[in-house]
mmCIF file of C-alpha atoms and ligand atoms in Angstrom:
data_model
loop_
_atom_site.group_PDB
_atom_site.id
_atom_site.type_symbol
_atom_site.label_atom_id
_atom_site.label_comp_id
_atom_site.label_asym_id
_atom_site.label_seq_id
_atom_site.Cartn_x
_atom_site.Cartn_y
_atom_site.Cartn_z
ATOM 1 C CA UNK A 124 -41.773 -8.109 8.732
ATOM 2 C CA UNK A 125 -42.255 -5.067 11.544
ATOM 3 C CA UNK A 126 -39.841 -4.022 13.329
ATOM 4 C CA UNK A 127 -39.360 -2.129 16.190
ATOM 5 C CA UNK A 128 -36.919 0.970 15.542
ATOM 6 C CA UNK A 129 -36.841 2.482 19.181
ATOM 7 C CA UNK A 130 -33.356 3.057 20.084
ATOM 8 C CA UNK A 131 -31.535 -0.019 21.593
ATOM 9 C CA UNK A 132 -31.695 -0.303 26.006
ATOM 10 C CA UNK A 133 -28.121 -0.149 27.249
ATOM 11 C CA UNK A 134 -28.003 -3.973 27.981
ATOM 12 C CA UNK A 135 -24.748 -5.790 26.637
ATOM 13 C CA UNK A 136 -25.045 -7.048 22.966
ATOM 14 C CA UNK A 137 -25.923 -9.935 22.035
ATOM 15 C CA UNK A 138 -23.214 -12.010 20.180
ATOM 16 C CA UNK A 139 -23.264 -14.533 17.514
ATOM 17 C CA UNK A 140 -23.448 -18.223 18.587
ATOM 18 C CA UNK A 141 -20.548 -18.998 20.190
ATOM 19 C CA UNK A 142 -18.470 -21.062 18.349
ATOM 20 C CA UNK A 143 -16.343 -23.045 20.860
ATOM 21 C CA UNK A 144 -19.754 -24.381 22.390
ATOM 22 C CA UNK A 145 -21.828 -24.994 19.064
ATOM 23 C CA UNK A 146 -19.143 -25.964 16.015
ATOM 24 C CA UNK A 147 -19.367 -23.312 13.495
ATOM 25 C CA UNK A 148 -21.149 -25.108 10.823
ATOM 26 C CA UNK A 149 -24.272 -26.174 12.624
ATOM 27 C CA UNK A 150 -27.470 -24.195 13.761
ATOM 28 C CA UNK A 151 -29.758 -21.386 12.176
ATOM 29 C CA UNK A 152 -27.824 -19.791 9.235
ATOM 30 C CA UNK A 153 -27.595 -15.952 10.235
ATOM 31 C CA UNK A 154 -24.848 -13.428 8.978
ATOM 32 C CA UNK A 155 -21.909 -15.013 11.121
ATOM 33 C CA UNK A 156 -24.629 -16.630 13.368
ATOM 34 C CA UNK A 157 -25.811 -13.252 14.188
ATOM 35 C CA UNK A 158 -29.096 -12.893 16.210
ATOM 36 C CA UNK A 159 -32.278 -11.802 13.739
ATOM 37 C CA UNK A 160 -33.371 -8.765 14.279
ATOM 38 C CA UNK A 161 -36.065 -9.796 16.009
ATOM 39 C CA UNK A 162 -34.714 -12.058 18.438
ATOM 40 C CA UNK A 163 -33.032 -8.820 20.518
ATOM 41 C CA UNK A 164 -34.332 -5.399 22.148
ATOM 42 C CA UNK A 165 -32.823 -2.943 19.787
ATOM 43 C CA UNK A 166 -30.038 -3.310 17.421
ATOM 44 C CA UNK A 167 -27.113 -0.228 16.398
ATOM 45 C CA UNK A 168 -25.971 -2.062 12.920
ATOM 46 C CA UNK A 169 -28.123 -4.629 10.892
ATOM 47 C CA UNK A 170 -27.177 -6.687 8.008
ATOM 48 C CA UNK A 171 -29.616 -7.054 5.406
ATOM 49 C CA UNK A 172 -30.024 -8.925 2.031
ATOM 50 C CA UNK A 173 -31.741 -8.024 -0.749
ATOM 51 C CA UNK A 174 -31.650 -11.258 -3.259
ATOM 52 C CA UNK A 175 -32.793 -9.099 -6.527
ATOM 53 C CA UNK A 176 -31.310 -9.825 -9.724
ATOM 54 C CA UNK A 177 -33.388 -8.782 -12.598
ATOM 55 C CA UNK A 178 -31.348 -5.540 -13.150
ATOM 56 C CA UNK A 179 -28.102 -7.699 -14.685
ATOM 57 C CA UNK A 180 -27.192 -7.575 -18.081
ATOM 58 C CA UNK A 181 -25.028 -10.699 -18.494
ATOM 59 C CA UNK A 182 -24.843 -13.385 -16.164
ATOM 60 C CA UNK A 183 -27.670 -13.708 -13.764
ATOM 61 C CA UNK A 184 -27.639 -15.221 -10.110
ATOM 62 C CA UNK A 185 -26.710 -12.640 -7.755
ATOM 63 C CA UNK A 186 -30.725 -13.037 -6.645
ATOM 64 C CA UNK A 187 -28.761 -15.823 -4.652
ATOM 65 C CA UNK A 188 -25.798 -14.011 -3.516
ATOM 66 C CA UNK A 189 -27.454 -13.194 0.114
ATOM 67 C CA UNK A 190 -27.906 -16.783 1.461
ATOM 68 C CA UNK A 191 -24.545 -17.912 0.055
ATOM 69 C CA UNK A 192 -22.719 -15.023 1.618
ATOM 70 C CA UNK A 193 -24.414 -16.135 4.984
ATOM 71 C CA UNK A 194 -23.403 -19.256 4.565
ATOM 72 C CA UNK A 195 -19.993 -18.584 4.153
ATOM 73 C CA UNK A 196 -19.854 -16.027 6.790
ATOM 74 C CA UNK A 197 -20.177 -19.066 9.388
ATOM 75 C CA UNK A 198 -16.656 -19.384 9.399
ATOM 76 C CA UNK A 199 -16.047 -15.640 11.083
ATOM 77 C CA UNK A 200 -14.945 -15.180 14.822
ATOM 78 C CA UNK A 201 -15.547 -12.531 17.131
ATOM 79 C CA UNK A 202 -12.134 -10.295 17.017
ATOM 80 C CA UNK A 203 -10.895 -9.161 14.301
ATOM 81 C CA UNK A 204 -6.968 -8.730 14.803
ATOM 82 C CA UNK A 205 -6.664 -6.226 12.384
ATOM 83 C CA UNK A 206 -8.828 -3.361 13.792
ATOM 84 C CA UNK A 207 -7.946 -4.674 17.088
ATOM 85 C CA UNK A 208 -11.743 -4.831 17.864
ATOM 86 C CA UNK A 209 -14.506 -7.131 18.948
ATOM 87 C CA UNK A 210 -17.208 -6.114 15.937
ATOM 88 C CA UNK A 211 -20.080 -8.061 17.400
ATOM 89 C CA UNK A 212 -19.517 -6.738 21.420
ATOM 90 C CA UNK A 213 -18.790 -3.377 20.911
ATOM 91 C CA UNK A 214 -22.295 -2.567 19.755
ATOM 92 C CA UNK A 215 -25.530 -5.009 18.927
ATOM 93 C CA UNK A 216 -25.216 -6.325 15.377
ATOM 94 C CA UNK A 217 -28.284 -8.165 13.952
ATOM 95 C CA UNK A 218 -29.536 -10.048 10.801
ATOM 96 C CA UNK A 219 -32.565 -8.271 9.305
ATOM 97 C CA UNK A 220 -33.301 -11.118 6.893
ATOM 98 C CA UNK A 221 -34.196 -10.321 3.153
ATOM 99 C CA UNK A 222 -35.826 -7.431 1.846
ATOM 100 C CA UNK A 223 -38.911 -8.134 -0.317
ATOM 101 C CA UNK A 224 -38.616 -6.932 -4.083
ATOM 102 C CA UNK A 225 -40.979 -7.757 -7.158
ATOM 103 C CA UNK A 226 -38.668 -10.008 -9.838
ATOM 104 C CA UNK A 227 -40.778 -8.535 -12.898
ATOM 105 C CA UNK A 228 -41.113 -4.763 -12.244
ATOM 106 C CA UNK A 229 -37.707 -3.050 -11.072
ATOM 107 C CA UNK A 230 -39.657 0.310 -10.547
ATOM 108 C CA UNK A 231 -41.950 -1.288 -8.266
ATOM 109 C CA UNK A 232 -38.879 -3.427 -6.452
ATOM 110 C CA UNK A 233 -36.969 -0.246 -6.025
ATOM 111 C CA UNK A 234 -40.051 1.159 -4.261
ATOM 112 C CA UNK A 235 -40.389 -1.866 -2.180
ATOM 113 C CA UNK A 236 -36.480 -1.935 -1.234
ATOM 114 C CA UNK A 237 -36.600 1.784 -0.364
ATOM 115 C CA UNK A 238 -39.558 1.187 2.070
ATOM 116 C CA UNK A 239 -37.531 -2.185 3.611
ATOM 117 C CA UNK A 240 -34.216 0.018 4.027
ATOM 118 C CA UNK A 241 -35.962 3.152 5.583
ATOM 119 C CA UNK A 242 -36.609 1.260 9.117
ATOM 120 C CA UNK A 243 -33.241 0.128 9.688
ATOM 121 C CA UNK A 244 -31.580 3.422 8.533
ATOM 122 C CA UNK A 245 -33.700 4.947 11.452
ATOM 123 C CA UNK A 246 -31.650 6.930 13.329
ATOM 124 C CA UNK A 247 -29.155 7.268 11.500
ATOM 125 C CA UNK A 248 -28.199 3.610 12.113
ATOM 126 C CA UNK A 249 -25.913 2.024 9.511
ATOM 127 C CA UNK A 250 -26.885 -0.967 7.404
ATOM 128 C CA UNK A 251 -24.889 -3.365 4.952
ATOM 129 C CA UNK A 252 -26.552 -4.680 2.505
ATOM 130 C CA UNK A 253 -26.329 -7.901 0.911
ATOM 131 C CA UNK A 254 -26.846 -8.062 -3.083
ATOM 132 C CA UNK A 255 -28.338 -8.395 -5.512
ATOM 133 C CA UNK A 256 -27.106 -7.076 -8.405
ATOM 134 C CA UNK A 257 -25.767 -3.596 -8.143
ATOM 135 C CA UNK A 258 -29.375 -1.650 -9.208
ATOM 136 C CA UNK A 259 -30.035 -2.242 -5.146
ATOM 137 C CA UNK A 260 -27.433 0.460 -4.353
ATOM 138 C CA UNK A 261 -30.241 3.110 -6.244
ATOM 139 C CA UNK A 262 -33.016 2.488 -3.119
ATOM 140 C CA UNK A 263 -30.387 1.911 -0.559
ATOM 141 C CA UNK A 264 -29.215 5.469 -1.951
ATOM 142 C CA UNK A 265 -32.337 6.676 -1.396
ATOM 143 C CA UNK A 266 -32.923 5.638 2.400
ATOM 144 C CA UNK A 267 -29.808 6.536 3.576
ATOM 145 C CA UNK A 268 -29.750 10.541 2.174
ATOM 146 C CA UNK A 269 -33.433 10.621 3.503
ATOM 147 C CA UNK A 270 -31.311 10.288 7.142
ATOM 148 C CA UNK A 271 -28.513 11.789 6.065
ATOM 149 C CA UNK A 272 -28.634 14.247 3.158
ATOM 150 C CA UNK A 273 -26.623 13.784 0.160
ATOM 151 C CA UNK A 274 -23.506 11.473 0.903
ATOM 152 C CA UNK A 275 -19.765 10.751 -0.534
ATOM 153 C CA UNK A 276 -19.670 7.789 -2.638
ATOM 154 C CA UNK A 277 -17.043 5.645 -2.906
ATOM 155 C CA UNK A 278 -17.469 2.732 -5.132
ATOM 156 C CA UNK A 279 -15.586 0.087 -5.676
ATOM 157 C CA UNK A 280 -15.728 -2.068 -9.060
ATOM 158 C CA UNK A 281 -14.251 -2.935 -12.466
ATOM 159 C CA UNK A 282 -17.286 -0.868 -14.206
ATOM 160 C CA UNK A 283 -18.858 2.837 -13.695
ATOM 161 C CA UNK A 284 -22.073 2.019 -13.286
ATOM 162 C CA UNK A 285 -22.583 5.640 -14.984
ATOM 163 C CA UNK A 286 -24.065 4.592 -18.089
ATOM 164 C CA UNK A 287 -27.478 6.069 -18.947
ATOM 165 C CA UNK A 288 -29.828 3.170 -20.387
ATOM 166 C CA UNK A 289 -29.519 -0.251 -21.786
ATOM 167 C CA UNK A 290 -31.979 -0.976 -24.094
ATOM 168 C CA UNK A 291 -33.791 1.588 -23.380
ATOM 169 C CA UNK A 292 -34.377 0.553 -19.528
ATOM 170 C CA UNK A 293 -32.624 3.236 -17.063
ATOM 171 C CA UNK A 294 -33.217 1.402 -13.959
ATOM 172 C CA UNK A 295 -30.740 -1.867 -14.243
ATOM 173 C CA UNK A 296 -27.205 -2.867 -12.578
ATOM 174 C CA UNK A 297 -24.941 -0.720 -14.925
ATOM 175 C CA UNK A 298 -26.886 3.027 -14.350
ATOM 176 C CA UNK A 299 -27.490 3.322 -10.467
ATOM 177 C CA UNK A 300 -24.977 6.076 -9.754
ATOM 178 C CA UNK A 301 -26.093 8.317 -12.811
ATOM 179 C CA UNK A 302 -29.727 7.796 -11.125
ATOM 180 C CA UNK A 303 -28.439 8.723 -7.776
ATOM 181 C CA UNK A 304 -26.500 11.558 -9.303
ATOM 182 C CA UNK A 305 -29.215 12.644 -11.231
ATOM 183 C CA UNK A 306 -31.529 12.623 -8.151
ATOM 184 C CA UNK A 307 -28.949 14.438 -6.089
ATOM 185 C CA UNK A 308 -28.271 11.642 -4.075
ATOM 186 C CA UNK A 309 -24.289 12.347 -4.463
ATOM 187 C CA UNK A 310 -21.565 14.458 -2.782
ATOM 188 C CA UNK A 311 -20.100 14.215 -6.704
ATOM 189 C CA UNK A 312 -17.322 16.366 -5.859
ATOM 190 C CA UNK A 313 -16.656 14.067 -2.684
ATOM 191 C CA UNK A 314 -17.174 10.773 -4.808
ATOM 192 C CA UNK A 315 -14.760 8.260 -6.499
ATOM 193 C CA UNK A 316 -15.126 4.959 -8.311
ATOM 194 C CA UNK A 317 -12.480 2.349 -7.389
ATOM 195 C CA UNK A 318 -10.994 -0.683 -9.464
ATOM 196 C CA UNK A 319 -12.290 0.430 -12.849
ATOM 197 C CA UNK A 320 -10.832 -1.467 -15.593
ATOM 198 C CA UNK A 321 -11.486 -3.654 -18.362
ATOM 199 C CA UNK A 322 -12.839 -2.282 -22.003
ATOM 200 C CA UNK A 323 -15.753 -0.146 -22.566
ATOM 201 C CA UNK A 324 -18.590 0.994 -25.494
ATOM 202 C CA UNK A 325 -16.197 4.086 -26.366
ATOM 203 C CA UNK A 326 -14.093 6.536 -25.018
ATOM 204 C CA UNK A 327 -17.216 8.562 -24.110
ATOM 205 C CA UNK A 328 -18.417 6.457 -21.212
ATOM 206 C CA UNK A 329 -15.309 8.341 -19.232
ATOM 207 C CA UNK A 330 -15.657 11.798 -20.619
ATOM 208 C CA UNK A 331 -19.587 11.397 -19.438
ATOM 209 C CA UNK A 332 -18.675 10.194 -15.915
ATOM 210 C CA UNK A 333 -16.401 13.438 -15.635
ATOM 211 C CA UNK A 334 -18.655 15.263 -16.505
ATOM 212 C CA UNK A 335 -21.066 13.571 -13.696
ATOM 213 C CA UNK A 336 -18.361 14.713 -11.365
ATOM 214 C CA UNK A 337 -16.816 11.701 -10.381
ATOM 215 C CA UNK A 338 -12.978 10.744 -9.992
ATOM 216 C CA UNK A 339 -11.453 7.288 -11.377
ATOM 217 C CA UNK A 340 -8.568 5.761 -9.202
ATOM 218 C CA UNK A 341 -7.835 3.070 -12.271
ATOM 219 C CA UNK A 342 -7.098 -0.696 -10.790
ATOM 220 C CA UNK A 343 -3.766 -0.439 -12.422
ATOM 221 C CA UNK A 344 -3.181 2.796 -10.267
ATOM 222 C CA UNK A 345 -2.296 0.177 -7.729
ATOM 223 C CA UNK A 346 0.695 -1.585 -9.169
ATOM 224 C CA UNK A 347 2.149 2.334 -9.144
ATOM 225 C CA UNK A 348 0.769 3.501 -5.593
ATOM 226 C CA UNK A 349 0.601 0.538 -3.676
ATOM 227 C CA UNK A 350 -2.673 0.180 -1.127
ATOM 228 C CA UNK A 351 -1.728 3.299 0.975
ATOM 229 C CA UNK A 352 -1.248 5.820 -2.005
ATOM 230 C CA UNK A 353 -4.750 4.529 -2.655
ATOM 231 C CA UNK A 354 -5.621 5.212 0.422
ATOM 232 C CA UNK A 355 -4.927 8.376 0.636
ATOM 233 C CA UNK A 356 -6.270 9.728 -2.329
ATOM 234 C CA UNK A 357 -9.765 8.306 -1.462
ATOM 235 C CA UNK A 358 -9.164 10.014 2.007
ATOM 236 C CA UNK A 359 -8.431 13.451 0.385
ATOM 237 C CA UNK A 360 -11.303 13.026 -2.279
ATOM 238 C CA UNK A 361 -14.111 12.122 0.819
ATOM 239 C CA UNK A 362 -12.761 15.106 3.284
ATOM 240 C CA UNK A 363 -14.945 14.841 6.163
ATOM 241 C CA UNK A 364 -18.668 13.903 4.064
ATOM 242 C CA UNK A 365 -20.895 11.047 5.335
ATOM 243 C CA UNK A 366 -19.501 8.075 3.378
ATOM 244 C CA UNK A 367 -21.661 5.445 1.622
ATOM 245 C CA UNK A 368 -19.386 2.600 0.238
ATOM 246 C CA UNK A 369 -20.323 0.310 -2.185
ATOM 247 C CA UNK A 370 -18.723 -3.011 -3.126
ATOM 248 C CA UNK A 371 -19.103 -4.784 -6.519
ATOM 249 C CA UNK A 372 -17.266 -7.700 -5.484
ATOM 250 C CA UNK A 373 -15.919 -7.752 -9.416
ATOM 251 C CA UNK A 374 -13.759 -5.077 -8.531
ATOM 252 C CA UNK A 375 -11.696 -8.611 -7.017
ATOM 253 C CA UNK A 376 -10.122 -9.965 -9.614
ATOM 254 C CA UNK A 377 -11.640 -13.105 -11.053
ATOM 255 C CA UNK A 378 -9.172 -15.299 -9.527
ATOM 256 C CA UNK A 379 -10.965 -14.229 -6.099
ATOM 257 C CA UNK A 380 -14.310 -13.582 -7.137
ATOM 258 C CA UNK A 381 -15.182 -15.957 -10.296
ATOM 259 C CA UNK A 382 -19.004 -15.979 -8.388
ATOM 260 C CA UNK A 383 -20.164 -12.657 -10.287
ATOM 261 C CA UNK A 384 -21.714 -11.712 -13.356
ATOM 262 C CA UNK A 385 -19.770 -9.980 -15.528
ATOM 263 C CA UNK A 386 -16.170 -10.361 -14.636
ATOM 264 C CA UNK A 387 -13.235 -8.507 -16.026
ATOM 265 C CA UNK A 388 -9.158 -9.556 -15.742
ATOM 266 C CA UNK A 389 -6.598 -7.448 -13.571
ATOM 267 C CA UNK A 390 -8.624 -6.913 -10.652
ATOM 268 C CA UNK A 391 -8.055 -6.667 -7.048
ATOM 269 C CA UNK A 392 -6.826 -8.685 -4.561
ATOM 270 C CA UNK A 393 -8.923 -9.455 -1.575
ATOM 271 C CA UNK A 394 -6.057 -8.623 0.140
ATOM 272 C CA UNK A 395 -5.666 -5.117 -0.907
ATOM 273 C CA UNK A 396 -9.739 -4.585 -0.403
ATOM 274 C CA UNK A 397 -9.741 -5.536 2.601
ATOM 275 C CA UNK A 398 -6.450 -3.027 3.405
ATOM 276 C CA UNK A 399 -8.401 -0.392 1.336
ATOM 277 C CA UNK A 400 -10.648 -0.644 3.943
ATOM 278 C CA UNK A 401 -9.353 -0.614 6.584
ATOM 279 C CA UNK A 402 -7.552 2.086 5.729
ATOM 280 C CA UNK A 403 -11.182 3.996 6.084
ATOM 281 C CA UNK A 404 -12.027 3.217 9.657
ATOM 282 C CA UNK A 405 -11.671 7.171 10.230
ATOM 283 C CA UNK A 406 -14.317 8.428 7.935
ATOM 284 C CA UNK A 407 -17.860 8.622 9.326
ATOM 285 C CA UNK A 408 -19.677 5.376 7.303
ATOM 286 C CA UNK A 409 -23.269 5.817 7.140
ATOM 287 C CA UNK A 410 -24.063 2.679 4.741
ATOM 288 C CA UNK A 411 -22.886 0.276 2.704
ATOM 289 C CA UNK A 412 -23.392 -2.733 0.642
ATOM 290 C CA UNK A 413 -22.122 -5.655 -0.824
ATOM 291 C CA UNK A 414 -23.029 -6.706 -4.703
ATOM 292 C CA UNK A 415 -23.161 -8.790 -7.204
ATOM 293 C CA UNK A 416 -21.812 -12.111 -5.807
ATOM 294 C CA UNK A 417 -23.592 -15.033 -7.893
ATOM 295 C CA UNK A 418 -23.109 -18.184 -6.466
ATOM 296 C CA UNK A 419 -23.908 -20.623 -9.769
ATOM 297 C CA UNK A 420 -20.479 -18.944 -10.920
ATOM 298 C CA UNK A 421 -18.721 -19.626 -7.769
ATOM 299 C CA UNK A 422 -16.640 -22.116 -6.743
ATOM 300 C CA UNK A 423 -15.843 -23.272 -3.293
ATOM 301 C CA UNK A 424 -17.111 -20.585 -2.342
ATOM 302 C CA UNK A 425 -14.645 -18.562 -3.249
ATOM 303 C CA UNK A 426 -16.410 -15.340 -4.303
ATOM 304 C CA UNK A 427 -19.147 -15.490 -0.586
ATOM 305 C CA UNK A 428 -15.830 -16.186 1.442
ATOM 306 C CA UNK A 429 -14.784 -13.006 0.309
ATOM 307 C CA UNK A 430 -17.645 -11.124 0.482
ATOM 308 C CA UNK A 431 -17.844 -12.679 4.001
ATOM 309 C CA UNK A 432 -14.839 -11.112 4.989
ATOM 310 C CA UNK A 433 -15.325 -7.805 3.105
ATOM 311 C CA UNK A 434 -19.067 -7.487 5.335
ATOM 312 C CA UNK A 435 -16.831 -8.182 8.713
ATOM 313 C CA UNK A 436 -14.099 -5.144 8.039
ATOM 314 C CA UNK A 437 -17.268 -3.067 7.560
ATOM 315 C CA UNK A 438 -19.005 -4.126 10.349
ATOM 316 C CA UNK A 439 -16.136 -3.770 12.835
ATOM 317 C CA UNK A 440 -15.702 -0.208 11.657
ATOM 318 C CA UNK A 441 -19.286 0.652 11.607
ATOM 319 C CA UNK A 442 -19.403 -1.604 15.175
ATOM 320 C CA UNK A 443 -16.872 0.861 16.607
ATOM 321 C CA UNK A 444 -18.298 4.011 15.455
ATOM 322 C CA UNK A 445 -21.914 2.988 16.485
ATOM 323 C CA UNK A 446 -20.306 2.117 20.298
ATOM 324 C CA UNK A 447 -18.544 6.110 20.410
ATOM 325 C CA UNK A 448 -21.710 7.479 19.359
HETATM 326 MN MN1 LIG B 46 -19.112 -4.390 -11.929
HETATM 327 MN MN1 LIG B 47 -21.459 -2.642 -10.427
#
């Protein structure tokens, strides 16, 4: 697909579908019925997915987590009561479709992703991404410090996603931040992973993401400092660096995200993500994506639902910070 990356003409968005004319579960399946990205004149935040998968290293699936996240974004209306804002008027959110990435050669798919991102990170414009399996965070790394130099991380998910190689391969779902670390991709000292729990190969897998840089705010830090201590420490830990978030939507516990691939007990509540998040509408958001949801494990959609929902508190921020610009 080409797209056009000139800036967009002052002309009033262009919303979703509107839902009290056309009922929400009819029509063209877009991110919350969303116009593509080629349907409009210019666009300040797109949504894209990237349905890769072959980076997992338990249960596969997440190479179908885009289109079922669409899906279950139908339900979402225009104002979100939370932020108090109107996501989808305040600046022209699109749907960019699916980025393009070889199945049988990650090396080559990380190449292609990097190429699909760098367009619609023109300008310094913000993207969410759609997974996939986490390794798409490496390329979407990539593209966004090409616009914006090295960026604070925060990451949010049961695992580290630190680890060096499995098998031998150091491309896959579980290494993409000691990539990006290693390629100076990072703000290290500005970074923080989110939600970690569950058990691990050996003590060492923590002293080696120290020594990356990183800081841990454990999931059962939560029971002790409640959603605004956690808040706050991710604020002081980010400062004022360009902030790339990125969701592993097993960070939710699997009572509200069974859809994933390799799920661990004690997690989040999608209530306290979304408040997390919220809670970040002040820091300057240059990115972010949305991973690992695997619809053959989900069930009622429970897992896409959330990741739905998750996309929308991003977008309004990222909306409202695209329309002061
Ligand atoms: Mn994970
Ligand atoms: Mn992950």
């Amino acid at each position: 697909m080409t797209i056009d990356t000139a800036p967009r003409p002052q002309e009033e968005p262009v919303g979703p579908v509107d839902g009290q004319s056309s009922p929400r579960y009819a029509g063209f399946t877009t991110f919350a019925r969303l116009p593509r990205i080629n349907d409009v004149s210019g666009w300040d935040v797109a949504v894209v997915g990237v349905p890769f998968d072959a980076g997992v290293t338990f249960r596969s699936g997440a190479r179908f987590g885009p289109a079922a996240v669409r899906e279950a974004s139908r339900l979402l209306r225009p104002y979100n009561p939370a932020l108090e804002s109107m996501p989808f008027a305040d600046a022209q959110v699109v749907d960019a479709g699916d980025l393009d990435a070889n199945p049988f050669d990650i090396e080559s798919a990380l190449h292609d992703m990097q190429k699909g991102f760098a367009p619609l990170m023109s300008d310094g414009r913000p993207v969410i991404t759609l997974g996939g399996d986490h390794t798409v965070a490496l390329p979407a790394l990539r593209a966004v410090t090409a616009e914006h130099g090295p960026v604070a991380l925060v990451h949010f998910d049961a695992h580290l996603d630190t680890w060096d190689t499995y098998f031998g391969a150091p491309y896959t779902h579980g290494t993409p931040f000691r990539r990006a670390s290693e390629e100076g991709l990072l703000r290290n000292d500005r970074s923080a992973h989110v939600g970690i729990r569950g058990s691990l190969y050996s003590k060492q897998d923590l002293l080696d993401d120290h020594d990356l840089g990183f800081t841990i705010v454990h999931c059962r830090d939560f029971d002790r400092l409640g959603a605004p201590g956690i808040i706050d420490r991710i604020l002081d830990r980010i400062g004022d660096a360009p902030l790339y978030i990125s969701i592993d939507i097993d960070v939710l516990d699997p009572g509200f995200a069974p859809g994933t691939g390799t799920p661990e007990a004690g997690g989040m509540t999608s209530r306290e993500l979304l408040e997390v998040l919220r809670g970040l509408s002040e820091t300057r958001i240059v990115s972010a994506d949305i991973v690992e949801v695997s619809p053959p494990y989900d069930h009622a959609s429970i897992t896409a639902v959330a990741a739905a929902n998750l996309a929308y508190e991003l977008i309004t921020i990222m909306s409202a910070q695209q329309a002061a610009r």
